[in-house]
Amino acid sequence: MAPPNKLTLPLTPICLLVYLWCFGVFMTLALGSKARHFKWEVDYMYATPDCLENVVMGINGQFPGPTIKARAGDTVVVHLTNKLHTEGVVIHWHGIRQFGTPWADGTASISQCAINPGETFVYRFKVDKAGTYFYHGHYGMQRSAGLYGLLIVDVEEGKKESFHYDGEFNLLLSDWWHKGAHEQEVDLSSNPMRWIGEPQSLLINGRGQYNCTLAPAHNSNGSSLPVCKFRGNEQCAPNILHVEPNKTYRLRVASTTALASLNLAIGNHKMVMVEADGNYLQPFSVNDFDIYSGETYSVIFRTDQNLSNNYWISVGVRGREPKTPQGLAILHYKSTTSSKLPNLPPPKTPQWNDYTRSKSFANKILAFSGSPRPPTNYTRRIFLLNTQNRINGYTRWAINNVSLNLPSTPYLGSIKHGLTSAFDQKSPPETFVNTYDITMPPSNPNATYGNGVYKLEFGKTIDVILQNANALNANVSEIHPWHLHGHDFWILGYGEGKFSKKDEKKLNLQNPPLRNTVVIFPYGWTALRFVTDNPGVWAFHCHIEPHLHMGMGVIFASGVHLVGKIPEEALSCGLTGKLLRSNNHN
């Protein structure tokens, strides 16, 4: 997280970004930084995430994967070996902008080739900004299979946060199906499509409880009732957060769910929002908060409740009719025993379709005073209509009626080396017809496959208007959390219906939050602004795993000619692989 900027220099937004980057480099040199090395092996393993044994993807025999901890300015080096026998793998470092290392972004067919079975790829990148991040698989639906973990970046040595706390905890939220990811991929690619359905359980740090009556297992005096024995396996027992009374704690929360939008609450404890996606917020108090797939938050809470009680931490489904029980953890006051179940039931999750409440929360998220402001004007504006469509009878998700179908050659290498036959050179559509009725199923549901790129001029200001619409079935418009790689963006605002000129005056240019993931609400729009200050090729997509798998994403490219030498191992497939082999042979 960049420290709050209290300077009032008359700098343009571009100059300000350059100034902050140079200042960060200077401070890194002055205070010193470290290279943090990790050797990882990715493989399938057996685990019991929700008390039912299943196959998951793990790293070094761990599920979820190991937590990486570093300080801003450090270099993270991960030697990743693919121990899978029949499929490739990549890992995306979610929220890390990869300045100068776009090939380390970890996106198959975009920034690199998939790492083949038995091969090792070295991810080397700088974590330039403190904050709460995570990593996950970005090949097929491997995130659904459990390939994820936390990445925590503390402030530089000798610096302090803008808020005080006595200790901290990390919560990684995910959802879990008993049907494997490969079978889910087949279901989604079938004609007719077989929807994956709602998850069987919600996991907190990889633990959930399926078909277990733990939550109601309390009585008036709070004594434990032996109704949930976790089938003798502590792997699925609720996480316990051990706290001292009358202390202040930071709770870092990241959501890597494949589908579910969630709401988190701590029984009887208020929370103060202080960070989102690695950026400071204007603090505000909440009893609970929504978190969408791809988002991260930090909240501060005080352990000022009854010292003889423990309290539930609960997460429940929002935005979809919930058919999945709450995920649970326990806040344990050390003044009492950890085996004592809370004497109050878990906090009740808000009504799943109370979007008024969700929008109210989203609109309270504002940038900390002194944070960089967006440029006043934009250079280019792109409208992205989120639609569900059909192609040759197959159900697909599409943007402006184009469903993303990734090429076999990574974009970064093919653009860098001028391989124009590697992907469609025609730019995707930048808007949709004015007569499109977003409140009804598409009158013409047919779409096309495409793998074209939005080529953006380097150093310019880009606006994106995400426009939601009705899906194929009547009266259905879903939540879509969108994630941008390689950049943070300013969220200028949300609105109802179709974006029009009258909505311009609603945009917030004074204190919009900087984020890397944002939600678009049903039948609404979300306006973003970002500066193309990071050379590379970057994915921008819905973070719901099955939606991305079915084509819901676009590709931005900017300043690729400024990218340095790309490691050969990132380009060993497709046309770039042939080019490298030819050059080496000659």
Coordinates of C-alpha atoms in Angstrom, one line a residue:
M1 CA 0.0 0.0 0.0
A2 CA 1.3 3.3 -0.9
P3 CA 1.6 5.6 2.1
P4 CA -0.9 8.5 2.3
N5 CA 0.5 11.3 0.2
K6 CA 0.3 14.6 2.1
L7 CA 2.1 16.6 -0.6
T8 CA 0.3 19.3 -2.5
L9 CA 2.7 19.6 -5.4
P10 CA 1.3 20.9 -8.7
L11 CA 1.9 17.7 -10.6
T12 CA 0.0 16.2 -13.5
P13 CA -1.4 12.6 -12.8
I14 CA 1.3 11.1 -15.0
C15 CA 4.1 13.1 -13.3
L16 CA 2.7 12.2 -10.0
L17 CA 2.8 8.4 -10.8
V18 CA 6.4 8.8 -12.0
Y19 CA 7.3 10.8 -8.9
L20 CA 5.8 8.1 -6.6
W21 CA 7.5 5.3 -8.5
C22 CA 10.9 7.1 -8.3
F23 CA 10.3 7.9 -4.6
G24 CA 9.6 4.2 -4.0
V25 CA 12.7 3.1 -5.8
F26 CA 14.8 5.6 -3.7
M27 CA 13.3 4.4 -0.4
T28 CA 13.9 0.8 -1.4
L29 CA 17.5 1.5 -2.0
A30 CA 17.8 3.5 1.2
L31 CA 16.1 1.0 3.5
G32 CA 17.2 -2.1 1.7
S33 CA 15.2 -5.0 0.3
K34 CA 15.4 -8.7 0.2
A35 CA 15.0 -11.5 -2.3
R36 CA 12.7 -14.1 -0.9
H37 CA 13.1 -17.5 -2.5
F38 CA 10.6 -20.4 -2.6
K39 CA 10.7 -23.8 -4.2
W40 CA 7.2 -25.1 -5.0
E41 CA 5.8 -28.3 -6.5
V42 CA 2.2 -28.3 -7.7
D43 CA 0.4 -31.6 -7.6
Y44 CA -2.9 -33.2 -6.9
M45 CA -3.4 -34.5 -3.4
Y46 CA -6.2 -35.9 -1.1
A47 CA -7.6 -33.6 1.5
T48 CA -10.9 -33.1 3.4
P49 CA -11.7 -29.4 2.9
D50 CA -15.2 -29.8 4.2
C51 CA -15.0 -33.1 6.1
L52 CA -15.5 -35.1 2.9
E53 CA -12.3 -36.4 1.3
N54 CA -11.6 -35.1 -2.2
V55 CA -8.9 -34.5 -4.7
V56 CA -7.4 -30.9 -4.5
M57 CA -4.5 -29.1 -6.1
G58 CA -1.8 -28.4 -3.5
I59 CA 1.6 -26.9 -3.3
N60 CA 4.3 -28.8 -1.5
G61 CA 1.6 -31.0 0.0
Q62 CA -0.3 -28.0 1.4
F63 CA -3.9 -26.9 0.7
P64 CA -4.3 -24.0 0.5
G65 CA -0.9 -23.2 -0.7
P66 CA 1.8 -21.6 1.5
T67 CA 1.4 -18.0 2.5
I68 CA 4.1 -15.7 1.1
K69 CA 5.1 -12.9 3.4
A70 CA 7.3 -10.1 2.1
R71 CA 8.0 -6.3 2.5
A72 CA 7.3 -3.7 -0.1
G73 CA 10.4 -3.4 -2.3
D74 CA 11.3 -7.1 -1.9
T75 CA 11.8 -9.4 -4.8
V76 CA 9.8 -12.7 -4.7
V77 CA 11.4 -15.7 -6.5
V78 CA 9.3 -18.8 -6.9
H79 CA 10.7 -21.9 -8.6
L80 CA 7.5 -23.6 -9.6
T81 CA 7.7 -27.2 -10.7
N82 CA 4.7 -28.8 -12.4
K83 CA 4.3 -32.3 -10.9
L84 CA 0.9 -32.8 -12.6
H85 CA 1.1 -35.7 -15.0
T86 CA -1.4 -34.6 -17.7
E87 CA -1.8 -30.8 -17.7
G88 CA 0.0 -27.6 -17.7
V89 CA -0.1 -25.0 -14.9
V90 CA 0.5 -21.3 -14.3
I91 CA 0.1 -19.1 -11.2
H92 CA -1.2 -15.5 -11.3
W93 CA 0.0 -13.1 -8.5
H94 CA -3.3 -11.3 -8.0
G95 CA -2.9 -7.6 -7.4
I96 CA 0.8 -7.5 -8.1
R97 CA 1.3 -5.1 -11.0
Q98 CA 4.4 -6.7 -12.4
F99 CA 6.2 -3.4 -13.4
G100 CA 9.0 -4.5 -15.7
T101 CA 8.2 -8.2 -15.5
P102 CA 4.9 -8.7 -17.5
W103 CA 5.9 -12.3 -18.3
A104 CA 5.6 -13.1 -14.6
D105 CA 1.9 -12.2 -14.5
G106 CA 1.1 -15.9 -14.7
T107 CA -1.7 -16.0 -17.4
A108 CA -1.6 -18.9 -19.8
S109 CA -1.7 -17.8 -23.5
I110 CA -1.5 -14.1 -22.5
S111 CA 1.8 -13.5 -20.6
Q112 CA 3.4 -17.0 -20.9
C113 CA 3.1 -20.5 -22.0
A114 CA 1.6 -23.0 -19.7
I115 CA 4.3 -24.9 -17.7
N116 CA 4.3 -28.4 -19.0
P117 CA 4.4 -31.5 -16.7
G118 CA 7.8 -32.0 -15.3
E119 CA 9.0 -28.5 -16.2
T120 CA 10.1 -25.7 -13.8
F121 CA 9.4 -22.0 -14.4
V122 CA 10.9 -19.3 -12.3
Y123 CA 8.6 -16.4 -11.3
R124 CA 10.7 -13.4 -10.3
F125 CA 9.0 -10.1 -9.6
K126 CA 9.1 -7.1 -7.2
V127 CA 6.3 -6.5 -4.7
D128 CA 6.3 -2.7 -5.0
K129 CA 3.3 -1.9 -2.7
A130 CA 2.3 -3.1 0.7
G131 CA -1.1 -4.6 1.0
T132 CA -3.2 -7.8 1.1
Y133 CA -2.9 -10.0 -2.0
F134 CA -3.2 -13.6 -3.0
Y135 CA -2.2 -16.0 -5.8
H136 CA -4.1 -18.6 -7.8
G137 CA -4.0 -20.8 -10.9
H138 CA -4.9 -19.1 -14.1
Y139 CA -5.1 -22.1 -16.5
G140 CA -8.4 -23.9 -17.2
M141 CA -10.4 -24.0 -13.9
Q142 CA -7.5 -24.8 -11.6
R143 CA -8.6 -22.2 -9.2
S144 CA -11.8 -24.2 -8.7
A145 CA -9.5 -27.2 -8.0
G146 CA -7.9 -25.4 -5.0
L147 CA -4.8 -23.8 -6.5
Y148 CA -4.5 -20.7 -4.4
G149 CA -2.9 -19.1 -1.4
L150 CA -2.2 -15.7 0.3
L151 CA 0.5 -13.2 -0.5
I152 CA 0.9 -10.6 2.3
V153 CA 3.2 -7.5 1.7
D154 CA 4.1 -5.5 4.8
V155 CA 5.3 -1.9 4.7
E156 CA 9.0 -1.3 4.3
E157 CA 11.3 -1.8 7.2
G158 CA 11.2 1.3 9.5
K159 CA 7.8 2.5 8.2
K160 CA 4.4 2.2 9.9
E161 CA 0.9 1.8 8.7
S162 CA -1.6 4.7 9.0
F163 CA -3.5 2.8 11.6
H164 CA -2.5 1.0 14.8
Y165 CA -3.1 -2.6 15.7
D166 CA -1.7 -5.1 18.2
G167 CA -1.8 -8.2 16.0
E168 CA -3.2 -9.5 12.7
F169 CA -4.9 -12.5 11.2
N170 CA -5.5 -13.6 7.6
L171 CA -8.6 -15.2 6.2
L172 CA -8.7 -16.7 2.7
L173 CA -12.2 -17.3 1.5
S174 CA -13.1 -19.9 -1.2
D175 CA -16.0 -22.1 -2.3
W176 CA -15.9 -25.8 -2.8
W177 CA -17.7 -28.4 -5.0
H178 CA -17.6 -32.1 -4.6
K179 CA -17.5 -32.5 -8.4
G180 CA -13.9 -32.0 -9.7
A181 CA -12.8 -29.1 -11.8
H182 CA -12.2 -31.3 -14.9
E183 CA -15.8 -32.6 -14.8
Q184 CA -17.0 -29.0 -14.3
E185 CA -15.1 -28.0 -17.4
V186 CA -16.8 -30.7 -19.4
D187 CA -20.2 -29.7 -18.1
L188 CA -19.7 -26.1 -19.1
S189 CA -18.5 -27.0 -22.5
S190 CA -21.4 -29.4 -23.2
N191 CA -24.4 -28.8 -25.5
P192 CA -26.7 -28.2 -23.8
M193 CA -24.5 -26.6 -21.1
R194 CA -24.7 -28.3 -17.6
W195 CA -24.3 -25.5 -15.0
I196 CA -22.0 -26.3 -12.1
G197 CA -24.6 -25.4 -9.5
E198 CA -24.0 -23.8 -6.2
P199 CA -21.0 -24.9 -4.1
Q200 CA -21.4 -27.6 -1.4
S201 CA -19.5 -25.5 1.1
L202 CA -17.7 -22.3 1.8
L203 CA -14.1 -22.5 3.1
I204 CA -12.2 -20.3 5.4
N205 CA -8.5 -20.9 5.1
G206 CA -9.3 -24.1 3.3
R207 CA -11.7 -25.4 6.0
G208 CA -15.5 -25.8 5.8
Q209 CA -18.2 -28.0 7.2
Y210 CA -20.4 -30.0 4.9
N211 CA -23.6 -31.6 6.2
C212 CA -22.6 -30.7 9.8
T213 CA -24.8 -29.0 12.4
L214 CA -21.9 -27.2 14.1
A215 CA -23.4 -23.7 13.9
P216 CA -26.6 -24.4 15.9
A217 CA -24.7 -26.6 18.3
H218 CA -24.9 -24.3 21.4
N219 CA -27.2 -23.9 24.3
S220 CA -28.1 -21.1 26.7
N221 CA -24.9 -21.5 28.8
G222 CA -22.6 -21.8 25.7
S223 CA -21.3 -25.2 26.5
S224 CA -20.1 -27.4 23.6
L225 CA -22.4 -30.1 22.3
P226 CA -20.8 -33.1 20.6
V227 CA -22.9 -32.9 17.4
C228 CA -20.1 -32.4 14.9
K229 CA -17.1 -34.7 15.2
F230 CA -15.6 -33.7 11.8
R231 CA -15.4 -37.4 11.1
G232 CA -12.3 -37.6 13.2
N233 CA -10.4 -35.2 10.8
E234 CA -9.2 -31.9 12.2
Q235 CA -8.5 -30.7 8.7
C236 CA -12.0 -29.4 8.5
A237 CA -12.5 -28.1 12.0
P238 CA -13.2 -24.4 12.0
N239 CA -10.3 -22.0 12.2
I240 CA -9.8 -20.5 15.6
L241 CA -8.5 -17.0 15.9
H242 CA -7.0 -16.6 19.4
V243 CA -7.2 -13.0 20.7
E244 CA -6.4 -11.1 23.9
P245 CA -9.2 -9.1 25.4
N246 CA -9.2 -5.3 24.9
K247 CA -6.7 -5.3 22.0
T248 CA -7.0 -4.0 18.5
Y249 CA -6.5 -6.5 15.6
R250 CA -6.1 -6.3 11.9
L251 CA -8.1 -8.8 9.9
R252 CA -6.9 -9.3 6.3
V253 CA -9.5 -11.0 4.1
A254 CA -9.1 -12.2 0.5
S255 CA -11.7 -13.9 -1.7
T256 CA -10.6 -16.4 -4.3
T257 CA -14.1 -17.9 -4.7
A258 CA -14.8 -19.5 -8.1
L259 CA -18.5 -18.3 -8.0
A260 CA -19.8 -17.0 -4.7
S261 CA -20.1 -13.4 -3.7
L262 CA -19.9 -13.3 0.1
N263 CA -20.7 -11.3 3.2
L264 CA -18.5 -11.5 6.3
A265 CA -19.3 -10.6 9.9
I266 CA -17.9 -11.2 13.4
G267 CA -20.5 -11.8 16.0
N268 CA -21.1 -8.7 18.3
H269 CA -18.0 -6.9 16.9
K270 CA -17.9 -3.8 14.7
M271 CA -15.2 -3.5 12.1
V272 CA -13.5 -0.5 10.5
M273 CA -12.6 -0.8 6.8
V274 CA -9.1 0.5 6.2
E275 CA -7.6 -1.2 3.1
A276 CA -8.9 -2.5 -0.2
D277 CA -6.8 -4.3 -2.9
G278 CA -3.6 -2.8 -1.4
N279 CA -4.8 0.8 -1.2
Y280 CA -5.8 2.8 1.9
L281 CA -9.4 3.8 2.4
Q282 CA -11.2 6.5 4.3
P283 CA -12.0 4.5 7.4
F284 CA -15.7 3.7 8.0
S285 CA -17.4 1.4 10.5
V286 CA -19.5 -1.7 9.5
N287 CA -21.2 -4.6 11.2
D288 CA -20.5 -6.7 8.1
F289 CA -19.2 -6.3 4.6
D290 CA -19.6 -7.7 1.1
I291 CA -16.6 -9.2 -0.6
Y292 CA -16.6 -10.4 -4.2
S293 CA -14.3 -12.8 -5.9
G294 CA -10.9 -11.2 -6.5
E295 CA -11.3 -8.6 -3.8
T296 CA -9.2 -8.1 -0.7
Y297 CA -9.8 -6.0 2.4
S298 CA -8.3 -5.2 5.7
V299 CA -10.5 -4.3 8.7
I300 CA -9.7 -3.3 12.2
F301 CA -11.7 -4.6 15.2
R302 CA -11.5 -4.2 19.0
T303 CA -11.8 -7.2 21.3
D304 CA -14.1 -5.4 23.7
Q305 CA -16.9 -7.9 24.2
N306 CA -17.8 -10.3 27.1
L307 CA -14.5 -11.9 28.2
S308 CA -16.1 -15.2 29.1
N309 CA -17.5 -15.8 25.6
N310 CA -16.3 -16.8 22.1
Y311 CA -17.8 -15.5 18.9
W312 CA -18.6 -16.8 15.4
I313 CA -17.0 -15.4 12.3
S314 CA -19.3 -16.2 9.5
V315 CA -19.4 -15.8 5.7
G316 CA -22.6 -16.3 3.7
V317 CA -23.6 -16.1 0.0
R318 CA -24.8 -12.8 -1.6
G319 CA -26.1 -12.1 -5.1
R320 CA -27.2 -15.7 -5.7
E321 CA -30.0 -17.6 -4.0
P322 CA -28.1 -19.3 -1.3
K323 CA -28.1 -23.1 -1.3
T324 CA -24.8 -23.3 0.6
P325 CA -24.4 -23.1 4.4
Q326 CA -22.4 -20.4 6.0
G327 CA -18.6 -20.8 6.4
L328 CA -17.5 -20.5 10.0
A329 CA -14.5 -19.7 12.1
I330 CA -14.3 -18.9 15.8
L331 CA -13.0 -15.8 17.5
H332 CA -11.5 -17.1 20.8
Y333 CA -11.0 -14.8 23.7
K334 CA -8.0 -16.2 25.6
S335 CA -9.8 -15.3 28.9
T336 CA -12.0 -18.4 28.3
T337 CA -11.4 -21.9 26.8
S338 CA -11.1 -22.4 23.1
S339 CA -13.3 -25.5 23.2
K340 CA -16.3 -23.5 24.3
L341 CA -18.7 -22.8 21.4
P342 CA -20.2 -19.3 21.1
N343 CA -23.4 -19.0 23.0
L344 CA -24.9 -16.8 20.2
P345 CA -25.7 -18.1 16.8
P346 CA -23.6 -16.9 13.8
P347 CA -24.4 -13.5 12.5
K348 CA -27.2 -13.7 9.9
T349 CA -26.2 -13.1 6.3
P350 CA -28.2 -10.2 4.7
Q351 CA -30.8 -11.2 2.2
W352 CA -29.1 -12.5 -0.9
N353 CA -30.8 -10.1 -3.4
D354 CA -30.7 -6.9 -1.2
Y355 CA -28.7 -5.0 -3.8
T356 CA -29.6 -1.7 -2.3
R357 CA -27.6 -2.7 0.8
S358 CA -24.7 -3.9 -1.4
K359 CA -24.6 -0.7 -3.4
S360 CA -24.7 1.4 -0.3
F361 CA -21.6 -0.4 1.0
A362 CA -19.8 0.0 -2.4
N363 CA -20.5 3.7 -2.5
K364 CA -18.9 4.2 1.0
I365 CA -15.6 2.9 -0.2
L366 CA -13.5 6.1 -0.9
A367 CA -9.8 6.8 -1.2
F368 CA -7.8 7.9 1.8
S369 CA -7.1 11.6 2.0
G370 CA -4.1 12.5 -0.1
S371 CA -4.3 9.4 -2.4
P372 CA -3.5 10.0 -6.1
R373 CA -6.5 11.4 -8.0
P374 CA -7.5 10.3 -11.5
P375 CA -6.8 12.4 -14.5
T376 CA -9.6 14.9 -15.2
N377 CA -10.1 13.8 -18.8
Y378 CA -9.9 10.5 -20.6
T379 CA -8.1 9.8 -23.9
R380 CA -10.3 6.8 -24.9
R381 CA -13.5 5.3 -23.7
I382 CA -14.4 1.6 -24.2
F383 CA -17.9 0.2 -23.4
L384 CA -18.0 -3.5 -22.5
L385 CA -21.4 -5.1 -22.6
N386 CA -21.6 -8.2 -20.5
T387 CA -23.9 -10.7 -22.3
Q388 CA -24.7 -14.4 -22.2
N389 CA -24.9 -15.8 -25.8
R390 CA -24.9 -18.9 -27.9
I391 CA -22.3 -20.0 -30.5
N392 CA -23.4 -22.9 -32.7
G393 CA -25.8 -23.9 -30.0
Y394 CA -23.2 -23.8 -27.2
T395 CA -23.8 -21.4 -24.3
R396 CA -21.0 -18.8 -23.9
W397 CA -20.4 -15.6 -22.0
A398 CA -19.4 -12.7 -24.3
I399 CA -18.3 -9.0 -24.3
N400 CA -19.9 -6.9 -27.0
N401 CA -21.1 -10.3 -28.5
V402 CA -17.5 -11.6 -28.7
S403 CA -16.5 -14.6 -26.6
L404 CA -12.8 -14.7 -25.8
N405 CA -11.0 -17.8 -27.1
L406 CA -7.3 -17.6 -26.2
P407 CA -4.7 -18.4 -28.9
S408 CA -2.0 -21.0 -28.6
T409 CA 0.8 -18.4 -28.7
P410 CA 1.0 -16.0 -25.8
Y411 CA 0.0 -12.5 -26.8
L412 CA 3.1 -10.9 -25.1
G413 CA 5.5 -12.8 -27.2
S414 CA 3.6 -12.7 -30.5
I415 CA 3.2 -8.9 -30.2
K416 CA 6.8 -8.4 -29.1
H417 CA 8.1 -10.4 -32.1
G418 CA 5.6 -9.1 -34.7
L419 CA 3.9 -12.5 -35.2
T420 CA 0.7 -11.1 -36.8
S421 CA -0.8 -14.5 -37.6
A422 CA -0.8 -15.6 -34.0
F423 CA -4.2 -13.9 -33.2
D424 CA -6.9 -11.8 -34.9
Q425 CA -5.4 -8.4 -35.8
K426 CA -8.8 -6.8 -36.0
S427 CA -9.6 -4.8 -32.8
P428 CA -12.7 -6.0 -30.9
P429 CA -15.7 -3.7 -30.8
E430 CA -15.4 -0.8 -28.5
T431 CA -19.2 -0.3 -27.9
F432 CA -22.6 -1.8 -28.6
V433 CA -25.6 -0.6 -30.5
N434 CA -27.7 2.1 -28.7
T435 CA -30.9 0.1 -29.3
Y436 CA -29.7 -2.8 -27.2
D437 CA -32.3 -3.5 -24.5
I438 CA -30.3 -4.5 -21.4
T439 CA -33.5 -5.5 -19.5
M440 CA -34.5 -8.3 -21.9
P441 CA -32.8 -11.5 -23.1
P442 CA -30.9 -10.7 -26.3
S443 CA -33.1 -10.6 -29.4
N444 CA -30.3 -12.2 -31.3
P445 CA -28.4 -14.4 -28.9
N446 CA -25.8 -15.5 -31.4
A447 CA -22.2 -14.4 -30.8
T448 CA -18.8 -15.1 -32.3
Y449 CA -15.5 -16.4 -31.0
G450 CA -12.6 -13.9 -31.0
N451 CA -9.1 -13.4 -29.7
G452 CA -8.4 -9.8 -30.8
V453 CA -6.7 -7.2 -28.6
Y454 CA -7.5 -3.7 -27.5
K455 CA -4.2 -2.0 -28.4
L456 CA -3.9 1.0 -26.1
E457 CA -1.5 3.9 -26.6
F458 CA 1.1 4.0 -23.8
G459 CA 0.8 6.7 -21.2
K460 CA -2.8 7.5 -21.9
T461 CA -6.0 7.7 -19.8
I462 CA -8.5 5.0 -20.5
D463 CA -12.1 4.8 -19.4
V464 CA -14.0 1.5 -19.3
I465 CA -17.8 1.4 -18.8
L466 CA -18.8 -2.0 -17.8
Q467 CA -22.5 -2.5 -18.8
N468 CA -24.5 -5.3 -17.4
A469 CA -27.5 -6.8 -19.2
N470 CA -30.0 -9.6 -19.1
A471 CA -28.8 -13.2 -19.6
L472 CA -30.4 -15.7 -21.9
N473 CA -33.2 -16.4 -19.5
A474 CA -35.7 -13.7 -18.7
N475 CA -35.3 -11.7 -15.5
V476 CA -31.8 -12.9 -14.9
S477 CA -28.8 -10.5 -14.6
E478 CA -25.9 -11.6 -12.5
I479 CA -23.2 -10.0 -10.4
H480 CA -19.9 -9.9 -12.2
P481 CA -16.6 -8.9 -10.4
W482 CA -14.1 -7.7 -12.9
H483 CA -10.3 -7.9 -12.3
L484 CA -7.6 -5.9 -14.3
H485 CA -4.1 -7.3 -14.4
G486 CA -1.1 -5.1 -14.4
H487 CA -2.8 -1.9 -13.1
D488 CA -4.9 -0.4 -10.4
F489 CA -7.9 1.6 -11.6
W490 CA -10.1 4.4 -10.1
I491 CA -13.7 3.4 -9.6
L492 CA -15.6 6.5 -10.8
G493 CA -19.0 5.3 -10.0
Y494 CA -21.9 2.9 -10.3
G495 CA -25.3 3.4 -11.8
E496 CA -28.7 1.9 -12.8
G497 CA -29.8 0.9 -16.3
K498 CA -27.8 1.9 -19.4
F499 CA -25.0 4.4 -19.1
S500 CA -25.7 7.7 -20.9
K501 CA -24.4 11.2 -21.1
K502 CA -26.5 12.3 -18.1
D503 CA -24.5 9.9 -15.9
E504 CA -21.3 11.9 -16.5
K505 CA -22.1 14.3 -13.7
K506 CA -22.4 11.3 -11.3
L507 CA -18.7 10.3 -11.7
N508 CA -16.4 10.9 -8.7
L509 CA -13.1 12.5 -9.7
Q510 CA -12.3 13.8 -6.2
N511 CA -11.7 10.7 -4.0
P512 CA -12.5 7.6 -6.0
P513 CA -10.9 4.4 -4.6
L514 CA -8.0 2.7 -6.3
R515 CA -8.8 -1.0 -6.8
N516 CA -7.9 -3.9 -9.1
T517 CA -11.2 -5.7 -8.8
V518 CA -14.7 -4.2 -9.0
V519 CA -18.3 -5.4 -9.1
I520 CA -20.9 -4.7 -11.7
F521 CA -24.4 -5.0 -10.3
P522 CA -27.4 -6.5 -12.2
Y523 CA -28.9 -4.3 -14.9
G524 CA -26.3 -1.6 -14.0
W525 CA -23.1 0.0 -15.0
T526 CA -19.7 0.6 -13.4
A527 CA -17.2 3.3 -14.6
L528 CA -13.4 2.9 -14.3
R529 CA -10.4 5.0 -15.2
F530 CA -6.8 3.9 -15.5
V531 CA -3.5 5.1 -17.0
T532 CA -1.6 2.8 -19.4
D533 CA 1.7 3.2 -17.5
N534 CA 2.8 -0.5 -17.4
P535 CA 4.1 -2.0 -20.7
G536 CA 2.7 -5.4 -21.4
V537 CA -0.3 -7.5 -22.3
W538 CA -2.9 -7.7 -19.6
A539 CA -6.1 -9.6 -19.1
F540 CA -9.3 -7.9 -17.9
H541 CA -12.0 -10.4 -17.1
C542 CA -14.8 -11.5 -14.9
H543 CA -13.3 -13.2 -11.9
I544 CA -16.1 -15.8 -11.7
E545 CA -14.2 -18.9 -12.8
P546 CA -16.9 -20.5 -15.0
H547 CA -17.7 -17.2 -16.6
L548 CA -14.1 -16.6 -17.6
H549 CA -13.8 -20.2 -18.8
M550 CA -16.8 -19.5 -21.1
G551 CA -15.3 -16.4 -22.7
M552 CA -16.0 -13.5 -20.4
G553 CA -12.9 -11.4 -20.8
V554 CA -10.9 -9.1 -23.0
I555 CA -7.2 -8.3 -23.6
F556 CA -5.4 -5.0 -23.3
A557 CA -2.0 -4.3 -24.8
S558 CA 0.1 -1.2 -24.3
G559 CA 3.8 -0.3 -24.7
V560 CA 4.9 -3.8 -25.6
H561 CA 7.8 -2.3 -27.6
L562 CA 9.1 -1.1 -24.2
V563 CA 9.2 -4.5 -22.7
G564 CA 12.7 -5.9 -22.1
K565 CA 13.9 -9.3 -23.1
I566 CA 11.3 -11.9 -22.3
P567 CA 12.7 -15.2 -20.8
E568 CA 12.6 -17.9 -23.5
E569 CA 10.9 -20.4 -21.2
A570 CA 7.8 -18.1 -21.2
L571 CA 7.6 -18.3 -25.0
S572 CA 8.4 -22.0 -25.6
C573 CA 5.0 -22.8 -27.2
G574 CA 3.1 -21.9 -30.3
L575 CA 4.7 -19.7 -33.0
T576 CA 7.1 -18.0 -30.5
G577 CA 8.4 -21.5 -29.6
K578 CA 9.0 -22.3 -33.3
L579 CA 10.8 -18.9 -33.7
L580 CA 13.1 -19.5 -30.8
R581 CA 13.9 -23.0 -31.9
S582 CA 14.7 -21.7 -35.4
N583 CA 16.9 -19.0 -34.0
N584 CA 18.7 -21.4 -31.8
H585 CA 19.2 -23.8 -34.6
N586 CA 20.7 -21.1 -36.8

